[in-house]
Amino acid sequence: MGRNYIFEDIEFYDYINDCVPYFIGFFLLENLLSIILKKKDLYLFKDSFSSLSTGLSTIIWEKIVPSTFLASIEFVIVLYIWRYHRLIDIAEDNKIASIICFLSVDFGYYWFHRLAHEVNYMWATHVTHHSSEKYNLTTALRQSVFQIYTSWVFYLPLGLFIPPQMYMFHKQFNTIYQYWIHTKYIGKLGPLEWIINTPSHHRVHHARNPRYIDRNYAGTLIIWDRMFGTFIEEEEEVFYGLVHPLGSHDPTWCQIHHWYEMYQQAKQYPAWGDKIRVYLNGPGWHPGTARLGDVNEIPMPTKEDIPERLGQPLPALLNSYVFVHFMLISIASLAVLAIYEHSLGYYKTGAVMVYLYLSLTCFGAIFDRKRFAMLAELIRLVMFIGCTWEIQSSVVQYMRLFYFISAGWMIANNISSSTFKTIKKD
């Protein structure tokens, strides 16, 4: 169940936490439907893993970040403005104010989202969400841990006249709404296409087709795109992912890679003005182009380039190994968080979250075929066995036994089987 959070004496309810089981249930249902309909190109486990691992990373970050202020900056700043600088007092059940709040949150999201595509340093905090080569409900969960540190500015004016509980309700609704539009199974919705953001509109937004780049920024209402000239209809086949593919499933690299790429680009230019423009202009900018770059330089996607972008698959047995361990440690960690967080305290909860992140990193290294991947995974298994040795819980004992078997299986196969030799870079 969701939880009530209290900042000073202001309490709000965590509706997003309530929705997590439904998020999981619907993407499992979509995956099952793709199997039944034999749409094998809709889901790919390593791509879904990257989406889920970045989503888990946001939860991990919230639990280990040393300050509530940093973890909840989108709420805390609005609360501060409302408490000390509000212009009027409005009742929390005021219907007109609620409608205004809904529109204001969505309007703020539109402009944050637009600038997150048009300003390179902001794109670095949003690019994670667009790095999936597939488009399904797991893509909605592929989130950046740093995005809130650029988006919070766009909601500041609401603190002048909107009660914080009302703001938080609509802010969460705006986020929850956007989950269902990350699907290919829902076509166009007739007259609703003129008003709300739909799966069709959002498929365009996630496209790497040149004509679709930087379009359809809407959160809930598509009217903002229509008003400000950024709307385009879904007409040609959509190809997903970044213009230049990420090519990695490491959760850390997925979060920070564009910062490194900006740094490398800025190093190429001797003029300080050009170095600064790398961060302030669009992601496609370079000297000699307009602020947002030249869309004609973006390669036209084809079906033939998809296999290369997806990379070489893992052997089936190893893929199954990663799937089982990923599900086991993720579910176990979230269960610990939901049931035992308050009794464990900050440090033990933080240790569980750090171990979960270490696990995600090891799985990502396996998918990336890193030379150190199998050694890192063996160390991860041994760490769990050692750190839980004195815990007598039957659930932990069964997990420990499974980790023992996994470690033995890994050692045996690493010595005598070609299964793990395929992990080495070709």
PDB file of C-alpha atoms in Angstrom, residues 102-360:
ATOM      1  CA  PHE A 102      -4.089  20.163 -13.125  1.00  0.00           C
ATOM      2  CA  LEU A 103      -3.593  22.507 -16.080  1.00  0.00           C
ATOM      3  CA  SER A 104      -0.628  24.268 -14.451  1.00  0.00           C
ATOM      4  CA  VAL A 105       1.206  21.044 -13.633  1.00  0.00           C
ATOM      5  CA  ASP A 106       0.688  19.786 -17.170  1.00  0.00           C
ATOM      6  CA  PHE A 107       1.770  23.124 -18.646  1.00  0.00           C
ATOM      7  CA  GLY A 108       4.900  23.109 -16.472  1.00  0.00           C
ATOM      8  CA  TYR A 109       5.635  19.547 -17.556  1.00  0.00           C
ATOM      9  CA  TYR A 110       5.312  20.491 -21.237  1.00  0.00           C
ATOM     10  CA  TRP A 111       7.915  23.229 -20.925  1.00  0.00           C
ATOM     11  CA  PHE A 112      10.264  21.160 -18.800  1.00  0.00           C
ATOM     12  CA  HIS A 113       9.976  18.277 -21.269  1.00  0.00           C
ATOM     13  CA  ARG A 114      10.512  20.512 -24.279  1.00  0.00           C
ATOM     14  CA  LEU A 115      13.605  22.144 -22.830  1.00  0.00           C
ATOM     15  CA  ALA A 116      14.875  18.727 -21.729  1.00  0.00           C
ATOM     16  CA  HIS A 117      15.123  17.963 -25.465  1.00  0.00           C
ATOM     17  CA  GLU A 118      16.361  21.377 -26.555  1.00  0.00           C
ATOM     18  CA  VAL A 119      19.018  22.142 -23.894  1.00  0.00           C
ATOM     19  CA  ASN A 120      21.851  19.644 -23.842  1.00  0.00           C
ATOM     20  CA  TYR A 121      22.627  19.563 -20.113  1.00  0.00           C
ATOM     21  CA  MET A 122      18.915  19.003 -19.437  1.00  0.00           C
ATOM     22  CA  TRP A 123      18.836  16.323 -22.117  1.00  0.00           C
ATOM     23  CA  ALA A 124      21.592  14.578 -20.140  1.00  0.00           C
ATOM     24  CA  THR A 125      19.095  14.138 -17.279  1.00  0.00           C
ATOM     25  CA  HIS A 126      16.314  12.904 -19.573  1.00  0.00           C
ATOM     26  CA  VAL A 127      18.119  10.864 -22.243  1.00  0.00           C
ATOM     27  CA  THR A 128      17.944   7.731 -20.081  1.00  0.00           C
ATOM     28  CA  HIS A 129      14.206   7.494 -20.737  1.00  0.00           C
ATOM     29  CA  HIS A 130      14.756   7.479 -24.514  1.00  0.00           C
ATOM     30  CA  SER A 131      17.582   4.942 -24.654  1.00  0.00           C
ATOM     31  CA  SER A 132      15.365   1.870 -25.064  1.00  0.00           C
ATOM     32  CA  GLU A 133      15.418   0.222 -28.489  1.00  0.00           C
ATOM     33  CA  LYS A 134      11.932  -1.171 -27.801  1.00  0.00           C
ATOM     34  CA  TYR A 135       8.658   0.523 -26.994  1.00  0.00           C
ATOM     35  CA  ASN A 136       6.510  -1.173 -24.382  1.00  0.00           C
ATOM     36  CA  LEU A 137       5.229  -0.581 -20.864  1.00  0.00           C
ATOM     37  CA  THR A 138       8.655  -1.254 -19.309  1.00  0.00           C
ATOM     38  CA  THR A 139       9.925   1.788 -21.241  1.00  0.00           C
ATOM     39  CA  ALA A 140       7.728   3.972 -19.027  1.00  0.00           C
ATOM     40  CA  LEU A 141       9.748   2.789 -16.017  1.00  0.00           C
ATOM     41  CA  ARG A 142      13.107   3.686 -17.611  1.00  0.00           C
ATOM     42  CA  GLN A 143      13.791   6.840 -15.617  1.00  0.00           C
ATOM     43  CA  SER A 144      16.721   9.091 -14.775  1.00  0.00           C
ATOM     44  CA  VAL A 145      17.742   9.610 -11.158  1.00  0.00           C
ATOM     45  CA  PHE A 146      18.861  13.153 -11.993  1.00  0.00           C
ATOM     46  CA  GLN A 147      15.826  14.477 -13.871  1.00  0.00           C
ATOM     47  CA  ILE A 148      14.113  15.936 -10.792  1.00  0.00           C
ATOM     48  CA  TYR A 149      17.079  18.283 -10.301  1.00  0.00           C
ATOM     49  CA  THR A 150      16.231  20.105 -13.536  1.00  0.00           C
ATOM     50  CA  SER A 151      12.440  19.703 -13.622  1.00  0.00           C
ATOM     51  CA  TRP A 152      11.595  21.200 -10.191  1.00  0.00           C
ATOM     52  CA  VAL A 153      12.090  24.782 -11.373  1.00  0.00           C
ATOM     53  CA  PHE A 154       9.075  24.592 -13.677  1.00  0.00           C
ATOM     54  CA  TYR A 155       6.630  24.026 -10.812  1.00  0.00           C
ATOM     55  CA  LEU A 156       7.792  26.815  -8.490  1.00  0.00           C
ATOM     56  CA  PRO A 157       4.991  29.297  -9.325  1.00  0.00           C
ATOM     57  CA  LEU A 158       2.389  26.839  -8.048  1.00  0.00           C
ATOM     58  CA  GLY A 159       3.611  27.399  -4.505  1.00  0.00           C
ATOM     59  CA  LEU A 160       2.303  30.962  -4.675  1.00  0.00           C
ATOM     60  CA  PHE A 161      -1.354  29.917  -4.731  1.00  0.00           C
ATOM     61  CA  ILE A 162      -1.812  26.096  -4.752  1.00  0.00           C
ATOM     62  CA  PRO A 163      -1.998  24.049  -1.512  1.00  0.00           C
ATOM     63  CA  PRO A 164       0.924  21.559  -1.489  1.00  0.00           C
ATOM     64  CA  GLN A 165      -1.282  18.473  -1.064  1.00  0.00           C
ATOM     65  CA  MET A 166      -3.269  19.474  -4.149  1.00  0.00           C
ATOM     66  CA  TYR A 167      -0.052  20.069  -6.085  1.00  0.00           C
ATOM     67  CA  MET A 168       1.387  16.686  -5.101  1.00  0.00           C
ATOM     68  CA  PHE A 169      -1.791  14.865  -6.096  1.00  0.00           C
ATOM     69  CA  HIS A 170      -1.758  16.357  -9.590  1.00  0.00           C
ATOM     70  CA  LYS A 171       2.000  15.987  -9.942  1.00  0.00           C
ATOM     71  CA  GLN A 172       1.699  12.274  -9.197  1.00  0.00           C
ATOM     72  CA  PHE A 173      -1.349  11.937 -11.462  1.00  0.00           C
ATOM     73  CA  ASN A 174       0.663  13.495 -14.302  1.00  0.00           C
ATOM     74  CA  THR A 175       3.354  10.846 -13.812  1.00  0.00           C
ATOM     75  CA  ILE A 176       0.948   7.922 -13.403  1.00  0.00           C
ATOM     76  CA  TYR A 177      -1.034   8.932 -16.506  1.00  0.00           C
ATOM     77  CA  GLN A 178       2.018   8.663 -18.732  1.00  0.00           C
ATOM     78  CA  TYR A 179       2.501   4.965 -17.981  1.00  0.00           C
ATOM     79  CA  TRP A 180      -0.256   3.656 -20.264  1.00  0.00           C
ATOM     80  CA  ILE A 181       0.823   5.630 -23.336  1.00  0.00           C
ATOM     81  CA  HIS A 182       4.034   3.578 -23.650  1.00  0.00           C
ATOM     82  CA  THR A 183       2.468   0.799 -25.697  1.00  0.00           C
ATOM     83  CA  LYS A 184       2.158  -0.256 -29.340  1.00  0.00           C
ATOM     84  CA  TYR A 185      -1.070  -2.188 -28.750  1.00  0.00           C
ATOM     85  CA  ILE A 186      -3.367   0.845 -28.647  1.00  0.00           C
ATOM     86  CA  GLY A 187      -4.010   2.588 -31.951  1.00  0.00           C
ATOM     87  CA  LYS A 188      -5.491   5.993 -32.572  1.00  0.00           C
ATOM     88  CA  LEU A 189      -8.401   7.016 -30.348  1.00  0.00           C
ATOM     89  CA  GLY A 190     -10.535   9.179 -32.615  1.00  0.00           C
ATOM     90  CA  PRO A 191     -11.567  12.619 -31.263  1.00  0.00           C
ATOM     91  CA  LEU A 192      -9.523  12.081 -28.074  1.00  0.00           C
ATOM     92  CA  GLU A 193      -6.387  12.500 -30.217  1.00  0.00           C
ATOM     93  CA  TRP A 194      -7.176  16.233 -30.380  1.00  0.00           C
ATOM     94  CA  ILE A 195      -7.145  16.714 -26.611  1.00  0.00           C
ATOM     95  CA  ILE A 196      -5.152  14.149 -24.634  1.00  0.00           C
ATOM     96  CA  ASN A 197      -1.737  12.612 -25.044  1.00  0.00           C
ATOM     97  CA  THR A 198      -2.254   9.134 -26.486  1.00  0.00           C
ATOM     98  CA  PRO A 199      -0.021   6.136 -27.271  1.00  0.00           C
ATOM     99  CA  SER A 200       0.026   7.246 -30.910  1.00  0.00           C
ATOM    100  CA  HIS A 201       1.271  10.727 -30.018  1.00  0.00           C
ATOM    101  CA  HIS A 202       3.854   9.391 -27.593  1.00  0.00           C
ATOM    102  CA  ARG A 203       5.190   6.780 -30.009  1.00  0.00           C
ATOM    103  CA  VAL A 204       6.111   9.726 -32.226  1.00  0.00           C
ATOM    104  CA  HIS A 205       7.884  11.354 -29.310  1.00  0.00           C
ATOM    105  CA  HIS A 206      10.076   8.275 -28.749  1.00  0.00           C
ATOM    106  CA  ALA A 207      10.977   7.953 -32.427  1.00  0.00           C
ATOM    107  CA  ARG A 208      14.400   8.438 -34.009  1.00  0.00           C
ATOM    108  CA  ASN A 209      12.861   9.105 -37.417  1.00  0.00           C
ATOM    109  CA  PRO A 210      14.185  12.522 -38.547  1.00  0.00           C
ATOM    110  CA  ARG A 211      10.693  13.975 -39.145  1.00  0.00           C
ATOM    111  CA  TYR A 212       9.589  12.966 -35.630  1.00  0.00           C
ATOM    112  CA  ILE A 213      12.568  14.348 -33.695  1.00  0.00           C
ATOM    113  CA  ASP A 214      11.655  16.862 -30.954  1.00  0.00           C
ATOM    114  CA  ARG A 215       7.884  16.520 -31.246  1.00  0.00           C
ATOM    115  CA  ASN A 216       4.878  15.782 -29.001  1.00  0.00           C
ATOM    116  CA  TYR A 217       6.193  16.795 -25.562  1.00  0.00           C
ATOM    117  CA  ALA A 218       2.810  16.502 -23.860  1.00  0.00           C
ATOM    118  CA  GLY A 219       2.300  14.922 -20.472  1.00  0.00           C
ATOM    119  CA  THR A 220      -1.479  14.571 -20.189  1.00  0.00           C
ATOM    120  CA  LEU A 221      -2.883  17.068 -22.711  1.00  0.00           C
ATOM    121  CA  ILE A 222      -1.713  17.284 -26.328  1.00  0.00           C
ATOM    122  CA  ILE A 223      -3.205  20.782 -26.610  1.00  0.00           C
ATOM    123  CA  TRP A 224       0.112  22.381 -25.588  1.00  0.00           C
ATOM    124  CA  ASP A 225       1.919  20.844 -28.573  1.00  0.00           C
ATOM    125  CA  ARG A 226      -0.848  21.980 -30.873  1.00  0.00           C
ATOM    126  CA  MET A 227      -0.702  25.503 -29.409  1.00  0.00           C
ATOM    127  CA  PHE A 228       3.095  25.883 -29.554  1.00  0.00           C
ATOM    128  CA  GLY A 229       3.781  24.200 -32.893  1.00  0.00           C
ATOM    129  CA  THR A 230       5.498  21.023 -31.718  1.00  0.00           C
ATOM    130  CA  PHE A 231       2.757  18.561 -32.689  1.00  0.00           C
ATOM    131  CA  ILE A 232       3.033  16.008 -35.466  1.00  0.00           C
ATOM    132  CA  GLU A 233       0.745  13.109 -36.385  1.00  0.00           C
ATOM    133  CA  GLU A 234       1.910   9.488 -36.373  1.00  0.00           C
ATOM    134  CA  GLU A 235       2.006   8.573 -40.068  1.00  0.00           C
ATOM    135  CA  GLU A 236       5.146   6.632 -41.044  1.00  0.00           C
ATOM    136  CA  GLU A 237       6.535   3.571 -39.251  1.00  0.00           C
ATOM    137  CA  VAL A 238       8.227   4.486 -35.971  1.00  0.00           C
ATOM    138  CA  PHE A 239      11.782   3.390 -35.100  1.00  0.00           C
ATOM    139  CA  TYR A 240      12.753   3.676 -31.449  1.00  0.00           C
ATOM    140  CA  GLY A 241      15.869   4.491 -29.466  1.00  0.00           C
ATOM    141  CA  LEU A 242      18.498   7.205 -29.547  1.00  0.00           C
ATOM    142  CA  VAL A 243      19.901   8.527 -32.816  1.00  0.00           C
ATOM    143  CA  HIS A 244      23.238   7.123 -31.658  1.00  0.00           C
ATOM    144  CA  PRO A 245      22.457   3.906 -29.732  1.00  0.00           C
ATOM    145  CA  LEU A 246      23.564   3.593 -26.129  1.00  0.00           C
ATOM    146  CA  GLY A 247      24.953   0.083 -26.648  1.00  0.00           C
ATOM    147  CA  SER A 248      25.140  -0.703 -22.928  1.00  0.00           C
ATOM    148  CA  HIS A 249      22.974  -2.179 -20.184  1.00  0.00           C
ATOM    149  CA  ASP A 250      25.028  -0.891 -17.284  1.00  0.00           C
ATOM    150  CA  PRO A 251      22.663   1.113 -15.047  1.00  0.00           C
ATOM    151  CA  THR A 252      25.324   3.685 -14.159  1.00  0.00           C
ATOM    152  CA  TRP A 253      26.454   4.290 -17.730  1.00  0.00           C
ATOM    153  CA  CYS A 254      22.830   4.554 -18.795  1.00  0.00           C
ATOM    154  CA  GLN A 255      22.412   7.434 -16.320  1.00  0.00           C
ATOM    155  CA  ILE A 256      25.649   9.361 -16.971  1.00  0.00           C
ATOM    156  CA  HIS A 257      26.810   8.575 -20.511  1.00  0.00           C
ATOM    157  CA  HIS A 258      25.599  11.820 -22.057  1.00  0.00           C
ATOM    158  CA  TRP A 259      27.544  13.920 -19.547  1.00  0.00           C
ATOM    159  CA  TYR A 260      30.692  12.156 -20.707  1.00  0.00           C
ATOM    160  CA  GLU A 261      29.724  12.626 -24.353  1.00  0.00           C
ATOM    161  CA  MET A 262      29.180  16.376 -23.817  1.00  0.00           C
ATOM    162  CA  TYR A 263      32.586  16.629 -22.127  1.00  0.00           C
ATOM    163  CA  GLN A 264      34.269  14.815 -25.020  1.00  0.00           C
ATOM    164  CA  GLN A 265      32.530  17.061 -27.554  1.00  0.00           C
ATOM    165  CA  ALA A 266      33.422  20.258 -25.687  1.00  0.00           C
ATOM    166  CA  LYS A 267      37.106  19.215 -25.608  1.00  0.00           C
ATOM    167  CA  GLN A 268      37.194  19.296 -29.411  1.00  0.00           C
ATOM    168  CA  TYR A 269      36.438  23.034 -29.623  1.00  0.00           C
ATOM    169  CA  PRO A 270      39.165  25.574 -28.782  1.00  0.00           C
ATOM    170  CA  ALA A 271      36.737  28.512 -28.350  1.00  0.00           C
ATOM    171  CA  TRP A 272      35.153  28.832 -24.905  1.00  0.00           C
ATOM    172  CA  GLY A 273      31.928  30.066 -26.487  1.00  0.00           C
ATOM    173  CA  ASP A 274      31.582  26.806 -28.398  1.00  0.00           C
ATOM    174  CA  LYS A 275      32.402  24.779 -25.295  1.00  0.00           C
ATOM    175  CA  ILE A 276      29.557  26.486 -23.423  1.00  0.00           C
ATOM    176  CA  ARG A 277      27.175  26.055 -26.365  1.00  0.00           C
ATOM    177  CA  VAL A 278      27.701  22.299 -26.188  1.00  0.00           C
ATOM    178  CA  TYR A 279      25.871  22.356 -22.840  1.00  0.00           C
ATOM    179  CA  LEU A 280      23.270  25.043 -23.603  1.00  0.00           C
ATOM    180  CA  ASN A 281      22.287  24.297 -27.207  1.00  0.00           C
ATOM    181  CA  GLY A 282      20.500  21.231 -28.481  1.00  0.00           C
ATOM    182  CA  PRO A 283      21.999  17.723 -28.413  1.00  0.00           C
ATOM    183  CA  GLY A 284      22.526  17.810 -32.201  1.00  0.00           C
ATOM    184  CA  TRP A 285      24.331  21.159 -32.257  1.00  0.00           C
ATOM    185  CA  HIS A 286      27.866  21.671 -33.527  1.00  0.00           C
ATOM    186  CA  PRO A 287      29.544  24.786 -34.968  1.00  0.00           C
ATOM    187  CA  GLY A 288      27.921  25.767 -38.232  1.00  0.00           C
ATOM    188  CA  THR A 289      24.418  24.563 -37.380  1.00  0.00           C
ATOM    189  CA  ALA A 290      21.365  26.182 -35.798  1.00  0.00           C
ATOM    190  CA  ARG A 291      20.878  26.039 -32.008  1.00  0.00           C
ATOM    191  CA  LEU A 292      19.039  22.721 -32.160  1.00  0.00           C
ATOM    192  CA  GLY A 293      21.307  21.205 -34.806  1.00  0.00           C
ATOM    193  CA  ASP A 294      20.441  20.061 -38.309  1.00  0.00           C
ATOM    194  CA  VAL A 295      17.745  17.381 -38.520  1.00  0.00           C
ATOM    195  CA  ASN A 296      18.977  16.509 -42.021  1.00  0.00           C
ATOM    196  CA  GLU A 297      22.126  15.063 -40.457  1.00  0.00           C
ATOM    197  CA  ILE A 298      20.121  12.408 -38.629  1.00  0.00           C
ATOM    198  CA  PRO A 299      20.374   9.065 -40.463  1.00  0.00           C
ATOM    199  CA  MET A 300      17.156   7.573 -41.769  1.00  0.00           C
ATOM    200  CA  PRO A 301      16.400   4.424 -39.734  1.00  0.00           C
ATOM    201  CA  THR A 302      15.786   1.095 -41.445  1.00  0.00           C
ATOM    202  CA  LYS A 303      14.816  -2.393 -40.326  1.00  0.00           C
ATOM    203  CA  GLU A 304      18.251  -3.605 -41.379  1.00  0.00           C
ATOM    204  CA  ASP A 305      20.026  -1.536 -38.706  1.00  0.00           C
ATOM    205  CA  ILE A 306      17.966  -2.964 -35.816  1.00  0.00           C
ATOM    206  CA  PRO A 307      19.955  -6.225 -35.255  1.00  0.00           C
ATOM    207  CA  GLU A 308      23.213  -4.283 -34.987  1.00  0.00           C
ATOM    208  CA  ARG A 309      21.667  -1.847 -32.522  1.00  0.00           C
ATOM    209  CA  LEU A 310      20.295  -4.674 -30.376  1.00  0.00           C
ATOM    210  CA  GLY A 311      23.623  -6.488 -30.237  1.00  0.00           C
ATOM    211  CA  GLN A 312      24.476 -10.179 -29.952  1.00  0.00           C
ATOM    212  CA  PRO A 313      22.107 -12.155 -27.697  1.00  0.00           C
ATOM    213  CA  LEU A 314      23.308 -14.189 -24.730  1.00  0.00           C
ATOM    214  CA  PRO A 315      23.107 -17.991 -24.779  1.00  0.00           C
ATOM    215  CA  ALA A 316      19.650 -19.114 -23.655  1.00  0.00           C
ATOM    216  CA  LEU A 317      20.897 -20.750 -20.459  1.00  0.00           C
ATOM    217  CA  LEU A 318      22.814 -17.665 -19.361  1.00  0.00           C
ATOM    218  CA  ASN A 319      19.895 -15.416 -20.269  1.00  0.00           C
ATOM    219  CA  SER A 320      17.681 -17.577 -18.034  1.00  0.00           C
ATOM    220  CA  TYR A 321      20.253 -17.365 -15.231  1.00  0.00           C
ATOM    221  CA  VAL A 322      20.229 -13.555 -15.332  1.00  0.00           C
ATOM    222  CA  PHE A 323      16.424 -13.470 -15.519  1.00  0.00           C
ATOM    223  CA  VAL A 324      15.960 -15.671 -12.444  1.00  0.00           C
ATOM    224  CA  HIS A 325      18.569 -13.828 -10.360  1.00  0.00           C
ATOM    225  CA  PHE A 326      17.292 -10.429 -11.451  1.00  0.00           C
ATOM    226  CA  MET A 327      13.733 -11.282 -10.466  1.00  0.00           C
ATOM    227  CA  LEU A 328      14.831 -12.891  -7.197  1.00  0.00           C
ATOM    228  CA  ILE A 329      17.015 -10.072  -5.891  1.00  0.00           C
ATOM    229  CA  SER A 330      14.653  -7.339  -7.123  1.00  0.00           C
ATOM    230  CA  ILE A 331      11.566  -8.846  -5.522  1.00  0.00           C
ATOM    231  CA  ALA A 332      13.459  -9.689  -2.329  1.00  0.00           C
ATOM    232  CA  SER A 333      14.892  -6.166  -2.033  1.00  0.00           C
ATOM    233  CA  LEU A 334      11.547  -4.476  -2.659  1.00  0.00           C
ATOM    234  CA  ALA A 335       9.896  -6.793  -0.140  1.00  0.00           C
ATOM    235  CA  VAL A 336      12.511  -5.834   2.454  1.00  0.00           C
ATOM    236  CA  LEU A 337      11.897  -2.185   1.635  1.00  0.00           C
ATOM    237  CA  ALA A 338       8.111  -2.488   1.918  1.00  0.00           C
ATOM    238  CA  ILE A 339       7.992  -4.611   5.094  1.00  0.00           C
ATOM    239  CA  TYR A 340      11.157  -4.028   7.103  1.00  0.00           C
ATOM    240  CA  GLU A 341      12.420  -0.554   6.159  1.00  0.00           C
ATOM    241  CA  HIS A 342      11.434   1.122   9.432  1.00  0.00           C
ATOM    242  CA  SER A 343      12.669  -1.717  11.651  1.00  0.00           C
ATOM    243  CA  LEU A 344      15.975  -2.085   9.795  1.00  0.00           C
ATOM    244  CA  GLY A 345      16.831   1.606   9.917  1.00  0.00           C
ATOM    245  CA  TYR A 346      18.656   3.798   7.425  1.00  0.00           C
ATOM    246  CA  TYR A 347      22.042   2.021   7.285  1.00  0.00           C
ATOM    247  CA  LYS A 348      20.763  -1.547   6.888  1.00  0.00           C
ATOM    248  CA  THR A 349      18.141  -0.458   4.376  1.00  0.00           C
ATOM    249  CA  GLY A 350      20.846   1.445   2.522  1.00  0.00           C
ATOM    250  CA  ALA A 351      23.038  -1.679   2.491  1.00  0.00           C
ATOM    251  CA  VAL A 352      20.202  -3.687   0.914  1.00  0.00           C
ATOM    252  CA  MET A 353      19.773  -0.997  -1.744  1.00  0.00           C
ATOM    253  CA  VAL A 354      23.506  -0.859  -2.461  1.00  0.00           C
ATOM    254  CA  TYR A 355      23.572  -4.637  -2.888  1.00  0.00           C
ATOM    255  CA  LEU A 356      20.620  -4.423  -5.262  1.00  0.00           C
ATOM    256  CA  TYR A 357      22.490  -1.823  -7.317  1.00  0.00           C
ATOM    257  CA  LEU A 358      25.616  -3.991  -7.319  1.00  0.00           C
ATOM    258  CA  SER A 359      23.465  -6.840  -8.632  1.00  0.00           C
ATOM    259  CA  LEU A 360      22.033  -4.682 -11.413  1.00  0.00           C
TER     260      LEU A 360
END
